[in-house]
Amino acid sequence: MRLFVSEGAPGSLPVLAAAGRAQGREELLISTVGPEECVVPFLTRPKVPVLQLDSGNYLFSTSAICRYFFLLSGWEQDDLTNQWLEWEATELQPALSAALYYLVVQGKKGEDVLGPVRRALTHIDHSLSRRSCPFLAGETESLADIVLWGALYPLLQDPAYLPEELGALHSWFQTLSSQEPCQRAAETVLKQQGVLAFRPYLQKQPLPSSFEGRAVSNEPEEEELATLSEEEIAMAVTAWEKGLGSLPPLRPQQNPVLPVAGERNVLITSALPYVNNVPHLGNIIGCVLSADVFARYSRLRQWNTLYLCGTDEYGTATETKAMEEGLTPQEICDKYHAIHANIYRWFNISFDIFGRTTTPQQTKITQDIFQRLLTRGFVFQDTVEQLRCEHCARFLADRFVEGVCPFCGYEEARGDQCDKCGKLINAIELKKPQCKVCRSCPVVKSSQHLFLDLPKLEKRLEEWLGKTLPGSDWTPNARFIIRSWLRDGLKPRCITRDLKWGTPVPLEGFEDKVFYVWFDATIGYVSITANYTDQWERWWKNPEQVNLYQFMAKDNVPFHGLVFPCSALGAEDNYTLVNHLIATEYLNYEDGKFSKSRGVGVFGDMAQDTGIPADIWRFYLLYIRPEGQDSAFSWTDMLLKNNSELLNNLGNFINRAGMFVSKFFGGCVPEMVLTPDDRRLLAHVTLELQHYHQLLEKVRIREALRSILTISRHGNQYIQVNEPWKRIKGSEADRQRAGTVTGLAVNIAALLSVMLQPYMPTVSATIQAQLQLPAPACSILLTNFLCTLPAGHQIGTVSPLFQKLENDQIESLRQRFGGGQLEESLELKAKAPPKPAVVEAMATAGPQQIQVLTDEVTKQGNIVRELKAQKADKNQVAAEVAKLLDLKKQLALAEGKPLETPKGKKKK
Amino acid sequence: MAAAAELKLLEKSLGLSKGNKYSAQGERQIPVLQTNNGPSLTGLTTIAAHLVKQANKEYLLGSTAEEKAVVQQWLEYRVTRVDGHCSKDDVRTLLKDLNSYLEDKVYLTGYNFTLADILLYYGLHRFIANSNSASICPNPAWRHRLLQVYNSGYPNTTCCPPSGLSFPYAL
């Protein structure tokens, strides 16, 4: 037989690794052909590797070739191997070829590459760890291992794409890679060029089309069907029968909440939203709402929980905003702090503290950390060349400069980072710099500044990460970001700015400077706690007893995972450092082709005006939470999910269960006599509940929401199959059956109300009031499904929970929010930046500012008209016209309208 | 044809009396079979091969190493190529390739009727059924033979080499 291979074809890997099996049994010749050579006469398109058998027939499937080699060695086929190979062909390959194409041909990196395959990698990892076998189909290495290893090797041989948290996958892959046939195959194919060896071959392949469009997906992850053993069923039934009696006493409410020795003390922070932005849906899901779900869950578990957040108020952007609105920075902060607080109150965010960073505590703690860093030699002085706008008479913060990227030539690079190539930029290196406010060209001036010596702290940081990361619940994107920063090596970072509105620098010669927001914003968590209790150190200088969860969007990861830990480690003051860093991806807004040029976002204060209840917003945002990959907000999808999942599934089930109790049993929960089918259902619900717990313990919020919906689907099916409304009219036995079904269903509804509490607190409370669920059962969620509404329990009045969203209603909302915004704000980045985002800040201007600008435009328009009427000097008119245009531009920005292109320009 | 219906049909033709229960998973509605003694099985061809063994008709999976590998190759072809979302051009290529492969064969493995013929035929059915044009039918002789075999309940069929039956078929 003859094997045809091609240079750099990924399929050669498993085939060569498996070829050893056939050795000595038949003669195997290997020929190398070009990637576009048609070896198989009956196939139109070229295909390698191919095995030509002695009979003349061809095997052109990589798996089939491997299988053949294994069969020759006497191996017998089995179901599990078949299943793995079918999965490899249908699920893994499409995802992998997309990932490889992005990596090798398009040169993408990080999450762009890992995104498409993450689900598949997790599936392998789960299967390995669930079966606790070292190999896919059992105790020994077999066909499935070789085929999957060969498929995965091109990607996973780069450790950056082998996620650390997938431990089982990790060790499986290492084991196989170290085996001789695999090693040899890898050497032959990769020729020590790494993944680039595949480039010549992959370049000639068509774009993996089947995977296109799957990248942004709001569709649920696959639901795996569980098998139940008799023991599991028996255990679930025993737990159920114990009922309310097995609930522990409620832990008393403390004020202030402080860590307790021997308890699980959970400290939760949400990224501090920047004060002068009205938060948009992306901000809300990215941090405060995600953290709220976890905080509420943590309280349901009776963990000692403190959830804090606040507004981040210092910085240039606040100063600018104050100038614009004619207020002092303090007044601006007061005003916007209240706006933020109101929005979060409306969204029902359960902060224990919602503070702010402009407090004496902030100054005290920041200066203390700084002094400690200074005396320990982790801060140094240096002269900095900085851009100063003479027109605006101030040094320009990075975000206020725009220019041409010195690395890639992108024309709208920001002063700190290029959006195109992602490289960090030193603002003075920008080509053709422009002041973003007045568009004049800034000049370079030198100024003394302080630097945090991150390279000196790098080793401590790595030690700490080495201890913290394994076994923690850091999200994969956070791990990836930190890893790549460390790989590039840390550099000193400037921590001071020529500003007034900030934390003063306690050092001679720095009286007119303040700390840069990214140095002190993360200290805000500490100072906000200090404003809540004078015993704040029991939370923040107590790493032994406190479990710190920090929620944010992924652009905030470096500040929380790197800069603050370095400051805290350097301060040597036993600070509590983040145990679990939970970062989301980005939420897009209506990312369809047609709305793109006209799209707008929905902002926190606008959500209230839509007439859609806060809980529905919470549900939908959590349902599409950008967990593991970007997702998109879509009005149509929101309508769909509300009507299908909430109305028809969850609401329908809970309402029916309650109605049956009211209508057929006078509001009194009937006697339940469990049949084997009921016991099986109990066990299924218990299993799903345990799955919910496992997911939420790992802060997989979006996935855990699916468990709730799955249970309610089970419930609906159960009612549908058993038809209590018919049986209630039947014989004695039928009536008893109707009672059991109703009783079990209403207990499932009670369980759902508690599971729902972190996601939809108002709806949860409504259900609990309707069912008159006893108080302890409302506030505690155990890992077992209990009978909390025993026979004889009297329920309250049942009424529908959800309202249908109508097409025309949603259509008018889409039109209201879907037109006339700048393209830049299209991508609602799920972030709460300590760095101000200028475009968004302006795009979300308040009505006052719009009024001021409108007045100014009118005024300026009159000036221009007058000058023209007087036939004034041409240059003078031109200058005034320029002012007018600029004002109009600002107004358009403030109103969120697209800019009008000046006539005659840019149009060719 | 939904996967579950297809498997039901297969069960019936294999003479399996006790019907299995199937559920579907994910957006592609991949079939899942809950087995009594062991974990569930996922995937159309995996379940189909399992049913064949259940019916003691292992010969439908091929008898030699070569045949077994060929059967699995075409089963894979069925779920990746035939079931993949393909354009009209893809379908055309696929049928042309199949036709040219079958030119000198009675069944996909050569002379022995196997599970690969069954599932590939089921899979192609939607193209053929949805098209009035004869040009979109792969090798009608193969199709005709398959129909005969289906109707007789999958006996252990080994065909004689194609004598008098040659199927060059112009697309």
PDB file of C-alpha atoms in Angstrom, chain A residues 432-602:
ATOM      1  CA  LYS A 432       1.090  63.842  13.368  1.00  0.00           C
ATOM      2  CA  PRO A 433      -0.339  64.187  16.875  1.00  0.00           C
ATOM      3  CA  GLN A 434      -3.517  66.161  17.337  1.00  0.00           C
ATOM      4  CA  CYS A 435      -5.274  67.454  20.431  1.00  0.00           C
ATOM      5  CA  LYS A 436      -8.613  65.678  20.411  1.00  0.00           C
ATOM      6  CA  VAL A 437     -10.386  68.678  21.854  1.00  0.00           C
ATOM      7  CA  CYS A 438      -9.187  71.520  19.626  1.00  0.00           C
ATOM      8  CA  ARG A 439      -7.447  69.583  16.835  1.00  0.00           C
ATOM      9  CA  SER A 440      -4.323  71.723  17.056  1.00  0.00           C
ATOM     10  CA  CYS A 441      -0.901  70.151  17.075  1.00  0.00           C
ATOM     11  CA  PRO A 442       0.536  69.732  20.576  1.00  0.00           C
ATOM     12  CA  VAL A 443       4.192  70.370  21.414  1.00  0.00           C
ATOM     13  CA  VAL A 444       6.589  68.193  23.379  1.00  0.00           C
ATOM     14  CA  LYS A 445       7.483  69.555  26.839  1.00  0.00           C
ATOM     15  CA  SER A 446       9.418  67.824  29.568  1.00  0.00           C
ATOM     16  CA  SER A 447       8.152  67.261  33.063  1.00  0.00           C
ATOM     17  CA  GLN A 448       9.303  65.277  36.142  1.00  0.00           C
ATOM     18  CA  HIS A 449       7.313  62.139  36.880  1.00  0.00           C
ATOM     19  CA  LEU A 450       7.276  59.131  39.165  1.00  0.00           C
ATOM     20  CA  PHE A 451       7.461  55.578  37.892  1.00  0.00           C
ATOM     21  CA  LEU A 452       6.422  52.312  39.437  1.00  0.00           C
ATOM     22  CA  ASP A 453       9.317  49.941  38.900  1.00  0.00           C
ATOM     23  CA  LEU A 454       7.341  46.944  37.650  1.00  0.00           C
ATOM     24  CA  PRO A 455      10.413  45.001  36.418  1.00  0.00           C
ATOM     25  CA  LYS A 456      11.689  44.929  40.003  1.00  0.00           C
ATOM     26  CA  LEU A 457       8.381  43.478  41.157  1.00  0.00           C
ATOM     27  CA  GLU A 458       7.983  40.999  38.342  1.00  0.00           C
ATOM     28  CA  LYS A 459       9.482  38.078  40.205  1.00  0.00           C
ATOM     29  CA  ARG A 460       7.189  38.539  43.200  1.00  0.00           C
ATOM     30  CA  LEU A 461       4.246  38.786  40.864  1.00  0.00           C
ATOM     31  CA  GLU A 462       5.139  35.553  39.118  1.00  0.00           C
ATOM     32  CA  GLU A 463       5.535  33.763  42.433  1.00  0.00           C
ATOM     33  CA  TRP A 464       2.163  34.981  43.554  1.00  0.00           C
ATOM     34  CA  LEU A 465       0.517  34.018  40.252  1.00  0.00           C
ATOM     35  CA  GLY A 466       2.153  30.612  40.426  1.00  0.00           C
ATOM     36  CA  LYS A 467       0.453  30.043  43.771  1.00  0.00           C
ATOM     37  CA  THR A 468      -2.864  31.676  42.897  1.00  0.00           C
ATOM     38  CA  LEU A 469      -3.742  30.624  39.368  1.00  0.00           C
ATOM     39  CA  PRO A 470      -3.772  26.816  39.568  1.00  0.00           C
ATOM     40  CA  GLY A 471      -7.125  25.708  40.871  1.00  0.00           C
ATOM     41  CA  SER A 472      -8.568  29.203  40.870  1.00  0.00           C
ATOM     42  CA  ASP A 473     -11.476  30.403  38.766  1.00  0.00           C
ATOM     43  CA  TRP A 474      -9.684  33.081  36.784  1.00  0.00           C
ATOM     44  CA  THR A 475     -11.398  33.242  33.427  1.00  0.00           C
ATOM     45  CA  PRO A 476      -9.339  31.979  30.482  1.00  0.00           C
ATOM     46  CA  ASN A 477      -9.147  35.417  28.853  1.00  0.00           C
ATOM     47  CA  ALA A 478      -7.713  36.920  32.056  1.00  0.00           C
ATOM     48  CA  ARG A 479      -5.083  34.190  32.245  1.00  0.00           C
ATOM     49  CA  PHE A 480      -4.236  34.744  28.638  1.00  0.00           C
ATOM     50  CA  ILE A 481      -3.858  38.502  28.988  1.00  0.00           C
ATOM     51  CA  ILE A 482      -1.637  38.248  32.056  1.00  0.00           C
ATOM     52  CA  ARG A 483       0.453  35.521  30.465  1.00  0.00           C
ATOM     53  CA  SER A 484       1.096  37.592  27.375  1.00  0.00           C
ATOM     54  CA  TRP A 485       2.038  40.670  29.435  1.00  0.00           C
ATOM     55  CA  LEU A 486       4.513  38.598  31.379  1.00  0.00           C
ATOM     56  CA  ARG A 487       5.881  37.019  28.251  1.00  0.00           C
ATOM     57  CA  ASP A 488       6.669  40.453  26.863  1.00  0.00           C
ATOM     58  CA  GLY A 489       8.270  41.495  30.155  1.00  0.00           C
ATOM     59  CA  LEU A 490       6.954  44.232  32.450  1.00  0.00           C
ATOM     60  CA  LYS A 491       8.086  47.808  31.953  1.00  0.00           C
ATOM     61  CA  PRO A 492       8.149  50.729  34.400  1.00  0.00           C
ATOM     62  CA  ARG A 493       4.855  52.619  34.361  1.00  0.00           C
ATOM     63  CA  CYS A 494       4.391  56.301  35.032  1.00  0.00           C
ATOM     64  CA  ILE A 495       2.081  56.851  37.997  1.00  0.00           C
ATOM     65  CA  THR A 496       1.780  60.638  38.082  1.00  0.00           C
ATOM     66  CA  ARG A 497       0.031  63.197  35.909  1.00  0.00           C
ATOM     67  CA  ASP A 498       0.055  66.982  35.499  1.00  0.00           C
ATOM     68  CA  LEU A 499      -3.469  67.482  36.694  1.00  0.00           C
ATOM     69  CA  LYS A 500      -5.364  68.931  39.613  1.00  0.00           C
ATOM     70  CA  TRP A 501      -8.294  66.568  39.937  1.00  0.00           C
ATOM     71  CA  GLY A 502      -6.741  63.547  41.537  1.00  0.00           C
ATOM     72  CA  THR A 503      -5.078  62.120  44.608  1.00  0.00           C
ATOM     73  CA  PRO A 504      -2.216  64.464  45.558  1.00  0.00           C
ATOM     74  CA  VAL A 505       1.316  63.079  45.403  1.00  0.00           C
ATOM     75  CA  PRO A 506       2.901  63.427  48.855  1.00  0.00           C
ATOM     76  CA  LEU A 507       6.386  64.309  47.668  1.00  0.00           C
ATOM     77  CA  GLU A 508       8.341  67.517  47.435  1.00  0.00           C
ATOM     78  CA  GLY A 509       8.416  68.909  43.938  1.00  0.00           C
ATOM     79  CA  PHE A 510       5.181  67.111  43.021  1.00  0.00           C
ATOM     80  CA  GLU A 511       2.741  69.516  44.626  1.00  0.00           C
ATOM     81  CA  ASP A 512       1.036  70.315  41.342  1.00  0.00           C
ATOM     82  CA  LYS A 513       0.753  66.691  40.263  1.00  0.00           C
ATOM     83  CA  VAL A 514      -1.626  63.899  41.123  1.00  0.00           C
ATOM     84  CA  PHE A 515      -1.561  60.112  40.852  1.00  0.00           C
ATOM     85  CA  TYR A 516      -2.522  58.659  37.520  1.00  0.00           C
ATOM     86  CA  VAL A 517      -5.966  57.077  37.770  1.00  0.00           C
ATOM     87  CA  TRP A 518      -4.820  53.612  36.943  1.00  0.00           C
ATOM     88  CA  PHE A 519      -2.503  53.645  39.938  1.00  0.00           C
ATOM     89  CA  ASP A 520      -5.158  54.684  42.422  1.00  0.00           C
ATOM     90  CA  ALA A 521      -8.461  53.559  40.857  1.00  0.00           C
ATOM     91  CA  THR A 522      -8.002  49.975  41.991  1.00  0.00           C
ATOM     92  CA  ILE A 523      -7.158  51.264  45.464  1.00  0.00           C
ATOM     93  CA  GLY A 524     -10.704  52.640  45.340  1.00  0.00           C
ATOM     94  CA  TYR A 525     -12.054  49.251  46.428  1.00  0.00           C
ATOM     95  CA  VAL A 526     -10.014  49.484  49.598  1.00  0.00           C
ATOM     96  CA  SER A 527     -10.923  53.085  50.385  1.00  0.00           C
ATOM     97  CA  ILE A 528     -14.609  52.470  49.664  1.00  0.00           C
ATOM     98  CA  THR A 529     -14.498  49.660  52.205  1.00  0.00           C
ATOM     99  CA  ALA A 530     -12.696  51.948  54.623  1.00  0.00           C
ATOM    100  CA  ASN A 531     -15.546  54.433  54.313  1.00  0.00           C
ATOM    101  CA  TYR A 532     -17.962  51.617  55.138  1.00  0.00           C
ATOM    102  CA  THR A 533     -16.178  50.308  58.197  1.00  0.00           C
ATOM    103  CA  ASP A 534     -13.144  51.375  60.189  1.00  0.00           C
ATOM    104  CA  GLN A 535     -12.308  47.688  60.368  1.00  0.00           C
ATOM    105  CA  TRP A 536     -11.662  47.564  56.642  1.00  0.00           C
ATOM    106  CA  GLU A 537      -8.297  45.919  57.169  1.00  0.00           C
ATOM    107  CA  ARG A 538     -10.083  42.767  58.253  1.00  0.00           C
ATOM    108  CA  TRP A 539     -11.172  42.462  54.613  1.00  0.00           C
ATOM    109  CA  TRP A 540      -8.217  43.941  52.800  1.00  0.00           C
ATOM    110  CA  LYS A 541      -5.248  42.819  54.868  1.00  0.00           C
ATOM    111  CA  ASN A 542      -6.460  39.314  55.482  1.00  0.00           C
ATOM    112  CA  PRO A 543      -5.597  37.049  52.559  1.00  0.00           C
ATOM    113  CA  GLU A 544      -5.841  33.942  54.757  1.00  0.00           C
ATOM    114  CA  GLN A 545      -9.507  34.389  55.543  1.00  0.00           C
ATOM    115  CA  VAL A 546     -10.848  36.310  52.578  1.00  0.00           C
ATOM    116  CA  ASN A 547     -11.746  35.051  49.121  1.00  0.00           C
ATOM    117  CA  LEU A 548     -11.583  37.976  46.718  1.00  0.00           C
ATOM    118  CA  TYR A 549     -13.625  37.863  43.488  1.00  0.00           C
ATOM    119  CA  GLN A 550     -13.135  40.772  41.081  1.00  0.00           C
ATOM    120  CA  PHE A 551     -15.491  41.281  38.127  1.00  0.00           C
ATOM    121  CA  MET A 552     -14.628  43.323  35.067  1.00  0.00           C
ATOM    122  CA  ALA A 553     -14.476  43.404  31.288  1.00  0.00           C
ATOM    123  CA  LYS A 554     -11.296  42.059  29.771  1.00  0.00           C
ATOM    124  CA  ASP A 555      -9.706  45.453  29.077  1.00  0.00           C
ATOM    125  CA  ASN A 556      -9.403  45.972  32.825  1.00  0.00           C
ATOM    126  CA  VAL A 557      -7.490  42.759  33.458  1.00  0.00           C
ATOM    127  CA  PRO A 558      -3.959  44.263  33.468  1.00  0.00           C
ATOM    128  CA  PHE A 559      -4.841  46.762  36.195  1.00  0.00           C
ATOM    129  CA  HIS A 560      -6.400  44.164  38.477  1.00  0.00           C
ATOM    130  CA  GLY A 561      -4.247  41.176  37.693  1.00  0.00           C
ATOM    131  CA  LEU A 562      -0.924  42.911  37.369  1.00  0.00           C
ATOM    132  CA  VAL A 563      -0.608  46.561  38.407  1.00  0.00           C
ATOM    133  CA  PHE A 564      -2.504  46.469  41.685  1.00  0.00           C
ATOM    134  CA  PRO A 565      -0.987  43.150  42.771  1.00  0.00           C
ATOM    135  CA  CYS A 566       2.471  44.592  42.050  1.00  0.00           C
ATOM    136  CA  SER A 567       1.725  47.714  44.102  1.00  0.00           C
ATOM    137  CA  ALA A 568       0.302  45.625  46.916  1.00  0.00           C
ATOM    138  CA  LEU A 569       3.154  43.104  46.871  1.00  0.00           C
ATOM    139  CA  GLY A 570       5.699  45.899  46.823  1.00  0.00           C
ATOM    140  CA  ALA A 571       3.981  47.660  49.721  1.00  0.00           C
ATOM    141  CA  GLU A 572       4.592  44.554  51.859  1.00  0.00           C
ATOM    142  CA  ASP A 573       1.533  45.125  53.969  1.00  0.00           C
ATOM    143  CA  ASN A 574      -0.229  41.744  53.698  1.00  0.00           C
ATOM    144  CA  TYR A 575      -2.895  42.973  51.291  1.00  0.00           C
ATOM    145  CA  THR A 576      -5.659  40.667  50.157  1.00  0.00           C
ATOM    146  CA  LEU A 577      -5.053  39.943  46.489  1.00  0.00           C
ATOM    147  CA  VAL A 578      -7.498  38.781  43.878  1.00  0.00           C
ATOM    148  CA  ASN A 579      -8.202  35.050  44.108  1.00  0.00           C
ATOM    149  CA  HIS A 580     -10.631  34.880  41.218  1.00  0.00           C
ATOM    150  CA  LEU A 581     -10.463  37.368  38.406  1.00  0.00           C
ATOM    151  CA  ILE A 582     -13.643  37.158  36.359  1.00  0.00           C
ATOM    152  CA  ALA A 583     -13.424  38.958  33.038  1.00  0.00           C
ATOM    153  CA  THR A 584     -16.066  39.097  30.317  1.00  0.00           C
ATOM    154  CA  GLU A 585     -15.581  39.491  26.612  1.00  0.00           C
ATOM    155  CA  TYR A 586     -17.324  42.280  24.742  1.00  0.00           C
ATOM    156  CA  LEU A 587     -21.014  42.759  24.129  1.00  0.00           C
ATOM    157  CA  ASN A 588     -21.880  44.083  20.696  1.00  0.00           C
ATOM    158  CA  TYR A 589     -25.048  45.900  19.829  1.00  0.00           C
ATOM    159  CA  GLU A 590     -27.201  44.558  17.015  1.00  0.00           C
ATOM    160  CA  ASP A 591     -24.236  43.399  15.016  1.00  0.00           C
ATOM    161  CA  GLY A 592     -26.169  42.559  11.883  1.00  0.00           C
ATOM    162  CA  LYS A 593     -25.013  43.888   8.553  1.00  0.00           C
ATOM    163  CA  PHE A 594     -27.853  46.283   8.098  1.00  0.00           C
ATOM    164  CA  SER A 595     -27.850  48.106  11.390  1.00  0.00           C
ATOM    165  CA  LYS A 596     -24.106  48.515  11.589  1.00  0.00           C
ATOM    166  CA  SER A 597     -23.742  51.941  10.055  1.00  0.00           C
ATOM    167  CA  ARG A 598     -26.696  53.339  11.952  1.00  0.00           C
ATOM    168  CA  GLY A 599     -26.514  51.452  15.216  1.00  0.00           C
ATOM    169  CA  VAL A 600     -26.661  52.883  18.682  1.00  0.00           C
ATOM    170  CA  GLY A 601     -26.409  51.474  22.124  1.00  0.00           C
ATOM    171  CA  VAL A 602     -28.884  51.350  24.930  1.00  0.00           C
TER     172      VAL A 602
END
